Coordinates of C-alpha atoms in Angstrom, one line a residue:
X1 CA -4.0 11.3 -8.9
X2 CA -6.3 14.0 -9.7
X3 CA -10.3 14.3 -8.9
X4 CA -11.2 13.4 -12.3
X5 CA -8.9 10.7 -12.8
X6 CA -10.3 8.8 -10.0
X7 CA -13.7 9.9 -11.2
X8 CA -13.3 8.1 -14.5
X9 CA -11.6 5.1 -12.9
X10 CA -14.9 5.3 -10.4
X11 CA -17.2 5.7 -13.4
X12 CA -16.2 2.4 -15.6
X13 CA -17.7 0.0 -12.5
X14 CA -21.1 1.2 -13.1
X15 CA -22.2 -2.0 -14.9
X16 CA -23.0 -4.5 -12.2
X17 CA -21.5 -7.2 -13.9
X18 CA -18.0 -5.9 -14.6
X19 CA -18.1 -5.6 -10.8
X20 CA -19.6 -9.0 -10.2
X21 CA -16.9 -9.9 -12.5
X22 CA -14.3 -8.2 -11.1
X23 CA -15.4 -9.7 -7.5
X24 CA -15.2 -13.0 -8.5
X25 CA -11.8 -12.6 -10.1
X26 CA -10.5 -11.9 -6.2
X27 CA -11.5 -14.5 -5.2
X28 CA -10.1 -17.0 -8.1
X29 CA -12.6 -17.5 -10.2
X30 CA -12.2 -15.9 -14.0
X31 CA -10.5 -13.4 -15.1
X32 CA -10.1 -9.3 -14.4
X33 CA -12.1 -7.1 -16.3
X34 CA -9.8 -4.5 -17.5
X35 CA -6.6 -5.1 -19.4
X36 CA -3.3 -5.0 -16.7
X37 CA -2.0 -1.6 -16.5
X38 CA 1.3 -0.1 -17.6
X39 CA 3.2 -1.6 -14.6
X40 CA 1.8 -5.4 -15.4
X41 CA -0.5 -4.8 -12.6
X42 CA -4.2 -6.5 -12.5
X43 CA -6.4 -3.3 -12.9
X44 CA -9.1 -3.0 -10.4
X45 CA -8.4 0.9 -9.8
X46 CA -11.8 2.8 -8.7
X47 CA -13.6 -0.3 -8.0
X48 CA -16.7 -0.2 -5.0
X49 CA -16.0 -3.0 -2.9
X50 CA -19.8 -3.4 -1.4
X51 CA -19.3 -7.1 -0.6
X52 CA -16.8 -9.2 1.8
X53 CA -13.4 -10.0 0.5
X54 CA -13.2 -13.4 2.7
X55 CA -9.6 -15.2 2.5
X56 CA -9.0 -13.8 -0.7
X57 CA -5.4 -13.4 -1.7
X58 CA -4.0 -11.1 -4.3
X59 CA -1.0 -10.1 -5.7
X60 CA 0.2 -7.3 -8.1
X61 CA -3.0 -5.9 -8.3
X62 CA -3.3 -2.1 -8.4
X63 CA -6.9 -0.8 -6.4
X64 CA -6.0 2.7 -6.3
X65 CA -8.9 4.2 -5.9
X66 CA -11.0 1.5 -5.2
X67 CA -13.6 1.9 -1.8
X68 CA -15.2 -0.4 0.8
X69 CA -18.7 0.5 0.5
X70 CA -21.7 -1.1 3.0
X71 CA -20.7 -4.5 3.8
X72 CA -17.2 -3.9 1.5
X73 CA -14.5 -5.1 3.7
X74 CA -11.2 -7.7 3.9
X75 CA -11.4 -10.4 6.0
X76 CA -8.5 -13.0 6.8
X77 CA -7.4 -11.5 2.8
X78 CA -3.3 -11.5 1.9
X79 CA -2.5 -8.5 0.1
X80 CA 1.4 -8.5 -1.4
X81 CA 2.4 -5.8 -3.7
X82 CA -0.8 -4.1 -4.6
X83 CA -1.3 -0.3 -4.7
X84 CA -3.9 0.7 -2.6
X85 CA -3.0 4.5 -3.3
X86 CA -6.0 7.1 -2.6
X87 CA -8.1 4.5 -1.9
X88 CA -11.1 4.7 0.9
X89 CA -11.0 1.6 2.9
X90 CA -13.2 2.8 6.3
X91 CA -14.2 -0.3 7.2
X92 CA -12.7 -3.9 8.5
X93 CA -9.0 -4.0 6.4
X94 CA -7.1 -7.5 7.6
X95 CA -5.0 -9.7 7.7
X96 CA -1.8 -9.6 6.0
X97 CA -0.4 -6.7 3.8
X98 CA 3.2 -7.2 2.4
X99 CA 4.7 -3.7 0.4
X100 CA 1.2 -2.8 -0.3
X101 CA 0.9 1.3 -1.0
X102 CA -1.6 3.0 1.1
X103 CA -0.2 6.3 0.4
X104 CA -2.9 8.9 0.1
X105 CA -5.4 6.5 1.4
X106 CA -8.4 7.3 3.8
X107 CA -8.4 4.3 6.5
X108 CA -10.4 7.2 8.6
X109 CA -12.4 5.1 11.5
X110 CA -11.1 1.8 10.0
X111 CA -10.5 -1.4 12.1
X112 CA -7.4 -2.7 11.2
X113 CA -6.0 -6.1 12.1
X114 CA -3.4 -8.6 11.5
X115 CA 0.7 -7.6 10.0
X116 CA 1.4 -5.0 7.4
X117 CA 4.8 -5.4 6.1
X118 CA 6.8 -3.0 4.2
X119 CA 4.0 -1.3 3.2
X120 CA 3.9 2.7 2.9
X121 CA 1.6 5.0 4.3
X122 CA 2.6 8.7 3.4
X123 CA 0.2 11.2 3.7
X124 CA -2.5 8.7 4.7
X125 CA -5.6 9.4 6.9
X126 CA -5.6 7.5 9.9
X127 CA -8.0 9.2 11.7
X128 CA -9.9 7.6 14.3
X129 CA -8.3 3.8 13.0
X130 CA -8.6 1.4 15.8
X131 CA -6.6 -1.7 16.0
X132 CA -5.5 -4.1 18.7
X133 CA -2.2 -6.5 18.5
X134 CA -1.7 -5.7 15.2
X135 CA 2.0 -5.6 13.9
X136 CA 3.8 -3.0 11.5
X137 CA 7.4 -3.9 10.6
X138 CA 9.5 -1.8 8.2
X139 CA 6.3 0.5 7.3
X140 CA 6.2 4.3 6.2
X141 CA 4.8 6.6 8.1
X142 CA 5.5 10.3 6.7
X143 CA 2.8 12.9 6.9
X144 CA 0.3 10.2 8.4
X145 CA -2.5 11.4 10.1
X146 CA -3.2 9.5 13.4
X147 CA -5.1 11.7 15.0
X148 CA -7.9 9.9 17.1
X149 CA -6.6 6.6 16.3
X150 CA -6.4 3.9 19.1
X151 CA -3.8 1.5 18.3
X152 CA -3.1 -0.6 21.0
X153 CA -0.8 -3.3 22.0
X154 CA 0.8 -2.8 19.3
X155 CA 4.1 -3.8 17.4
X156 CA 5.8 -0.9 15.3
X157 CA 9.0 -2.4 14.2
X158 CA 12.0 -0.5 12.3
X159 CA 9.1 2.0 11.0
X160 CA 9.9 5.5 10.1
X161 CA 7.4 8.2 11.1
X162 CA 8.4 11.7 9.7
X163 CA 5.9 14.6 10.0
X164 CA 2.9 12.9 11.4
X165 CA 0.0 14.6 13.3
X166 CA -1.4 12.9 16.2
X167 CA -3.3 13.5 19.5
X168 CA -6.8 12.5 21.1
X169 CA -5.5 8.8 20.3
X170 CA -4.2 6.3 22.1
X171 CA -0.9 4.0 21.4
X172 CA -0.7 2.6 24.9
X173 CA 0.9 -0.9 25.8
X174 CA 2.2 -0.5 22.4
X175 CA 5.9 -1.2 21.3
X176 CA 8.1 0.3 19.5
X177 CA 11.4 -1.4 18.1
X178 CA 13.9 0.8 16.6
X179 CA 10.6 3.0 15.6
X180 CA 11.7 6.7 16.9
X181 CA 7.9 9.5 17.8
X182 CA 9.3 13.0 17.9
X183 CA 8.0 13.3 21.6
X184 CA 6.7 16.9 20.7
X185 CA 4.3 15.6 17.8
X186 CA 2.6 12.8 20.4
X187 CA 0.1 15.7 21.5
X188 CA -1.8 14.0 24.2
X189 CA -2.0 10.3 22.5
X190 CA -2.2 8.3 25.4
X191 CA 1.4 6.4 26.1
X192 CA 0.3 4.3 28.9
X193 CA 2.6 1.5 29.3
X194 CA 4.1 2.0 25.6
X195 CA 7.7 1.1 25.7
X196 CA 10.5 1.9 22.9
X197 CA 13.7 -0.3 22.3

């Protein structure tokens, strides 16, 4: 996706109301604002999130683009099959995530929480991402930045990481199920009581 591409998807929001609209659509009241796009997904690409998500749940909706701005944020929300591809979510992003697409995305200083599932993170930025107890099963992981992130007790299960740059981070008392770290790209993330199986 190209810089003016998510420009113009950024640009259509600036009517407060489509917004409004399209706020009150997540959480179940009305109808999206745009037209679904060419993969029958609800079309909420490029929108600002400056508002709570609380328990909202969504499915099929595409929000590449889209950022958490202010007091923008998920809470207790269920995500399945939604695109979240370039996206900036650098705020508070839980609780369940099932093949969601956060590839590209910026979850730089995020605090992440609850269970992604199946959902893909190539080339994502990671940096500085804190999380505690949260659980990954069967997630993507190529080209990931972690660098700075502290994700502790943590459950990476039957996740791939290819390529990924860490260090200055911290995975201790983490675990690791059929989830292979090239030692050499571990830097000096802190491993304290992190166990693979």
């Amino acid at each position: 996706m190209k810089a003016s591409e998510i420009k113009m998807l950024r640009d259509r929001w600036s009517d407060p109301k489509t917004c409004s609209n399209a706020i009150a659509f997540i959480h179940g009241k009305g109808d999206a604002p745009f037209t679904r796009t060419a993969e029958q997904n609800e079309d909420l690409r490029g929108l600002p999130v400056s508002a709570m998500l609380r328990e909202a749940s969504l499915e099929y909706v595409d929000m590449s683009a889209a950022t958490l701005e202010g007091f923008g944020q998920f809470i207790e929300c269920s995500l399945r099959q939604c695109k979240l591809v370039k996206g900036s979510f650098t705020t508070n992003l839980g609780n369940a995530f099932y093949t969601c697409d956060f590839s590209t995305a910026t979850l730089a200083g995020a605090m992440v929480r609850g269970s992604f599932t199946e959902c893909d993170f190539t080339k994502s930025n990671l940096t500085g991402c804190m999380g505690v107890q949260c659980r990954f099963v069967r997630c993507r992981f190529h080209q990931t930045n972690f660098r700075k992130a502290t994700l502790i007790q943590c459950l990476f299960e039957n996740c791939s990481f290819e390529q990924c740059k860490f260090g200055n981070g911290s995975l201790a008392s983490s675990r690791f199920i059929d989830s292979k770290i090239a030692p050499e790209t571990l830097g000096n993330t802190l491993m304290e009581n992190a166990v693979f199986e």
